Amino acid sequence: ETVDFDELVAFGSNLYRNGNVETEVSACIACHGPCGEGNKLAGFPMLKSQHADYLVKTLNDFKSGVRNKKPENMMNMIAKKMTEQEIKAVSYYISLKK
């Protein structure tokens, strides 16, 4: 199934802002901010302007546990619940934020 790039980015935008209630994937905006600016004081990194491929790899590394060995780590828990499509969509959406 081929997904149009604009549809992928729209799906990523929705996931970034709203999360996925059914699968308990948290909204990225809650920690990383409306524009992906992050929250330095809270330790949440800036995401905007990152390359999509880097974000896909990072989310997959969190999902597999390679990125952080602590299973209670917030991003490990969130990424484990994300589908391949969700990871790709949100990564491309974030990469377009400037």
PDB file of C-alpha atoms in Angstrom:
ATOM      1  CA  GLU A   1       0.000   0.000   0.000  1.00  0.00           C
ATOM      2  CA  THR A   2       1.505   3.294  -1.118  1.00  0.00           C
ATOM      3  CA  VAL A   3       0.889   6.287   1.094  1.00  0.00           C
ATOM      4  CA  ASP A   4       0.979   9.786  -0.324  1.00  0.00           C
ATOM      5  CA  PHE A   5       3.664  11.949   1.323  1.00  0.00           C
ATOM      6  CA  ASP A   6       1.138  14.657   2.258  1.00  0.00           C
ATOM      7  CA  GLU A   7      -1.116  12.023   3.870  1.00  0.00           C
ATOM      8  CA  LEU A   8       1.871  10.635   5.785  1.00  0.00           C
ATOM      9  CA  VAL A   9       2.784  14.099   7.099  1.00  0.00           C
ATOM     10  CA  ALA A  10      -0.863  14.826   8.018  1.00  0.00           C
ATOM     11  CA  PHE A  11      -1.007  11.531   9.926  1.00  0.00           C
ATOM     12  CA  GLY A  12       2.262  12.458  11.658  1.00  0.00           C
ATOM     13  CA  SER A  13       0.931  15.907  12.533  1.00  0.00           C
ATOM     14  CA  ASN A  14      -2.161  14.389  14.145  1.00  0.00           C
ATOM     15  CA  LEU A  15      -0.068  11.866  16.080  1.00  0.00           C
ATOM     16  CA  TYR A  16       2.358  14.590  17.230  1.00  0.00           C
ATOM     17  CA  ARG A  17      -0.493  16.755  18.516  1.00  0.00           C
ATOM     18  CA  ASN A  18      -2.956  14.145  19.783  1.00  0.00           C
ATOM     19  CA  GLY A  19      -1.140  10.847  20.226  1.00  0.00           C
ATOM     20  CA  ASN A  20      -3.071   7.615  19.732  1.00  0.00           C
ATOM     21  CA  VAL A  21      -5.595   7.088  22.523  1.00  0.00           C
ATOM     22  CA  GLU A  22      -6.427   3.518  21.434  1.00  0.00           C
ATOM     23  CA  THR A  23      -2.818   2.302  21.693  1.00  0.00           C
ATOM     24  CA  GLU A  24      -1.826   4.694  24.490  1.00  0.00           C
ATOM     25  CA  VAL A  25       0.836   6.482  22.447  1.00  0.00           C
ATOM     26  CA  SER A  26       1.385   9.851  24.108  1.00  0.00           C
ATOM     27  CA  ALA A  27       1.190  13.097  22.151  1.00  0.00           C
ATOM     28  CA  CYS A  28       4.736  14.322  21.379  1.00  0.00           C
ATOM     29  CA  ILE A  29       3.614  17.928  21.887  1.00  0.00           C
ATOM     30  CA  ALA A  30       3.182  17.338  25.647  1.00  0.00           C
ATOM     31  CA  CYS A  31       6.942  17.113  26.235  1.00  0.00           C
ATOM     32  CA  HIS A  32       8.565  18.388  23.044  1.00  0.00           C
ATOM     33  CA  GLY A  33       6.365  21.489  22.600  1.00  0.00           C
ATOM     34  CA  PRO A  34       4.075  22.743  19.820  1.00  0.00           C
ATOM     35  CA  CYS A  35       6.965  23.441  17.445  1.00  0.00           C
ATOM     36  CA  GLY A  36       9.336  20.663  18.528  1.00  0.00           C
ATOM     37  CA  GLU A  37      11.380  23.172  20.529  1.00  0.00           C
ATOM     38  CA  GLY A  38      11.729  20.786  23.488  1.00  0.00           C
ATOM     39  CA  ASN A  39      12.003  21.731  27.146  1.00  0.00           C
ATOM     40  CA  LYS A  40      15.632  22.010  28.160  1.00  0.00           C
ATOM     41  CA  LEU A  41      14.938  22.410  31.898  1.00  0.00           C
ATOM     42  CA  ALA A  42      12.824  19.235  31.963  1.00  0.00           C
ATOM     43  CA  GLY A  43      15.373  17.369  29.836  1.00  0.00           C
ATOM     44  CA  PHE A  44      13.154  16.992  26.765  1.00  0.00           C
ATOM     45  CA  PRO A  45      15.272  17.553  23.629  1.00  0.00           C
ATOM     46  CA  MET A  46      14.485  19.829  20.717  1.00  0.00           C
ATOM     47  CA  LEU A  47      13.245  17.786  17.764  1.00  0.00           C
ATOM     48  CA  LYS A  48      12.537  20.379  15.086  1.00  0.00           C
ATOM     49  CA  SER A  49      14.757  20.352  11.983  1.00  0.00           C
ATOM     50  CA  GLN A  50      16.089  16.857  12.746  1.00  0.00           C
ATOM     51  CA  HIS A  51      16.393  14.609   9.681  1.00  0.00           C
ATOM     52  CA  ALA A  52      13.511  12.152   9.275  1.00  0.00           C
ATOM     53  CA  ASP A  53      15.878   9.169   8.901  1.00  0.00           C
ATOM     54  CA  TYR A  54      17.617  10.075  12.173  1.00  0.00           C
ATOM     55  CA  LEU A  55      14.262  10.317  13.975  1.00  0.00           C
ATOM     56  CA  VAL A  56      13.074   6.991  12.505  1.00  0.00           C
ATOM     57  CA  LYS A  57      16.296   5.320  13.675  1.00  0.00           C
ATOM     58  CA  THR A  58      16.075   6.944  17.111  1.00  0.00           C
ATOM     59  CA  LEU A  59      12.450   5.888  17.655  1.00  0.00           C
ATOM     60  CA  ASN A  60      13.235   2.354  16.478  1.00  0.00           C
ATOM     61  CA  ASP A  61      16.244   2.269  18.833  1.00  0.00           C
ATOM     62  CA  PHE A  62      13.983   3.322  21.717  1.00  0.00           C
ATOM     63  CA  LYS A  63      11.440   0.686  20.631  1.00  0.00           C
ATOM     64  CA  SER A  64      14.022  -2.120  20.602  1.00  0.00           C
ATOM     65  CA  GLY A  65      15.733  -0.924  23.786  1.00  0.00           C
ATOM     66  CA  VAL A  66      19.035  -0.153  22.038  1.00  0.00           C
ATOM     67  CA  ARG A  67      18.785   3.569  22.779  1.00  0.00           C
ATOM     68  CA  ASN A  68      18.174   3.243  26.511  1.00  0.00           C
ATOM     69  CA  LYS A  69      18.556   0.115  28.601  1.00  0.00           C
ATOM     70  CA  LYS A  70      15.986   1.202  31.205  1.00  0.00           C
ATOM     71  CA  PRO A  71      12.579  -0.279  30.351  1.00  0.00           C
ATOM     72  CA  GLU A  72      10.858   2.386  32.487  1.00  0.00           C
ATOM     73  CA  ASN A  73      12.319   5.148  30.285  1.00  0.00           C
ATOM     74  CA  MET A  74       9.457   7.269  28.926  1.00  0.00           C
ATOM     75  CA  MET A  75      10.559   7.097  25.277  1.00  0.00           C
ATOM     76  CA  ASN A  76      11.123   3.319  25.436  1.00  0.00           C
ATOM     77  CA  MET A  77       7.561   2.882  26.716  1.00  0.00           C
ATOM     78  CA  ILE A  78       6.064   5.206  24.086  1.00  0.00           C
ATOM     79  CA  ALA A  79       8.067   3.882  21.111  1.00  0.00           C
ATOM     80  CA  LYS A  80       7.221   0.250  21.964  1.00  0.00           C
ATOM     81  CA  LYS A  81       3.552   1.089  21.352  1.00  0.00           C
ATOM     82  CA  MET A  82       4.189   2.823  18.011  1.00  0.00           C
ATOM     83  CA  THR A  83       3.675   1.117  14.655  1.00  0.00           C
ATOM     84  CA  GLU A  84       6.252   1.376  11.865  1.00  0.00           C
ATOM     85  CA  GLN A  85       3.836   3.702  10.038  1.00  0.00           C
ATOM     86  CA  GLU A  86       3.429   5.956  13.087  1.00  0.00           C
ATOM     87  CA  ILE A  87       7.193   6.188  13.550  1.00  0.00           C
ATOM     88  CA  LYS A  88       7.707   7.109   9.903  1.00  0.00           C
ATOM     89  CA  ALA A  89       4.806   9.601   9.848  1.00  0.00           C
ATOM     90  CA  VAL A  90       5.761  11.500  12.994  1.00  0.00           C
ATOM     91  CA  SER A  91       9.439  11.533  11.961  1.00  0.00           C
ATOM     92  CA  TYR A  92       8.672  13.115   8.596  1.00  0.00           C
ATOM     93  CA  TYR A  93       6.277  15.595  10.218  1.00  0.00           C
ATOM     94  CA  ILE A  94       8.923  16.680  12.753  1.00  0.00           C
ATOM     95  CA  SER A  95      11.614  16.958  10.076  1.00  0.00           C
ATOM     96  CA  LEU A  96       9.533  19.646   8.335  1.00  0.00           C
ATOM     97  CA  LYS A  97       9.324  21.820  11.481  1.00  0.00           C
ATOM     98  CA  LYS A  98      11.695  24.789  11.345  1.00  0.00           C
TER      99      LYS A  98
END
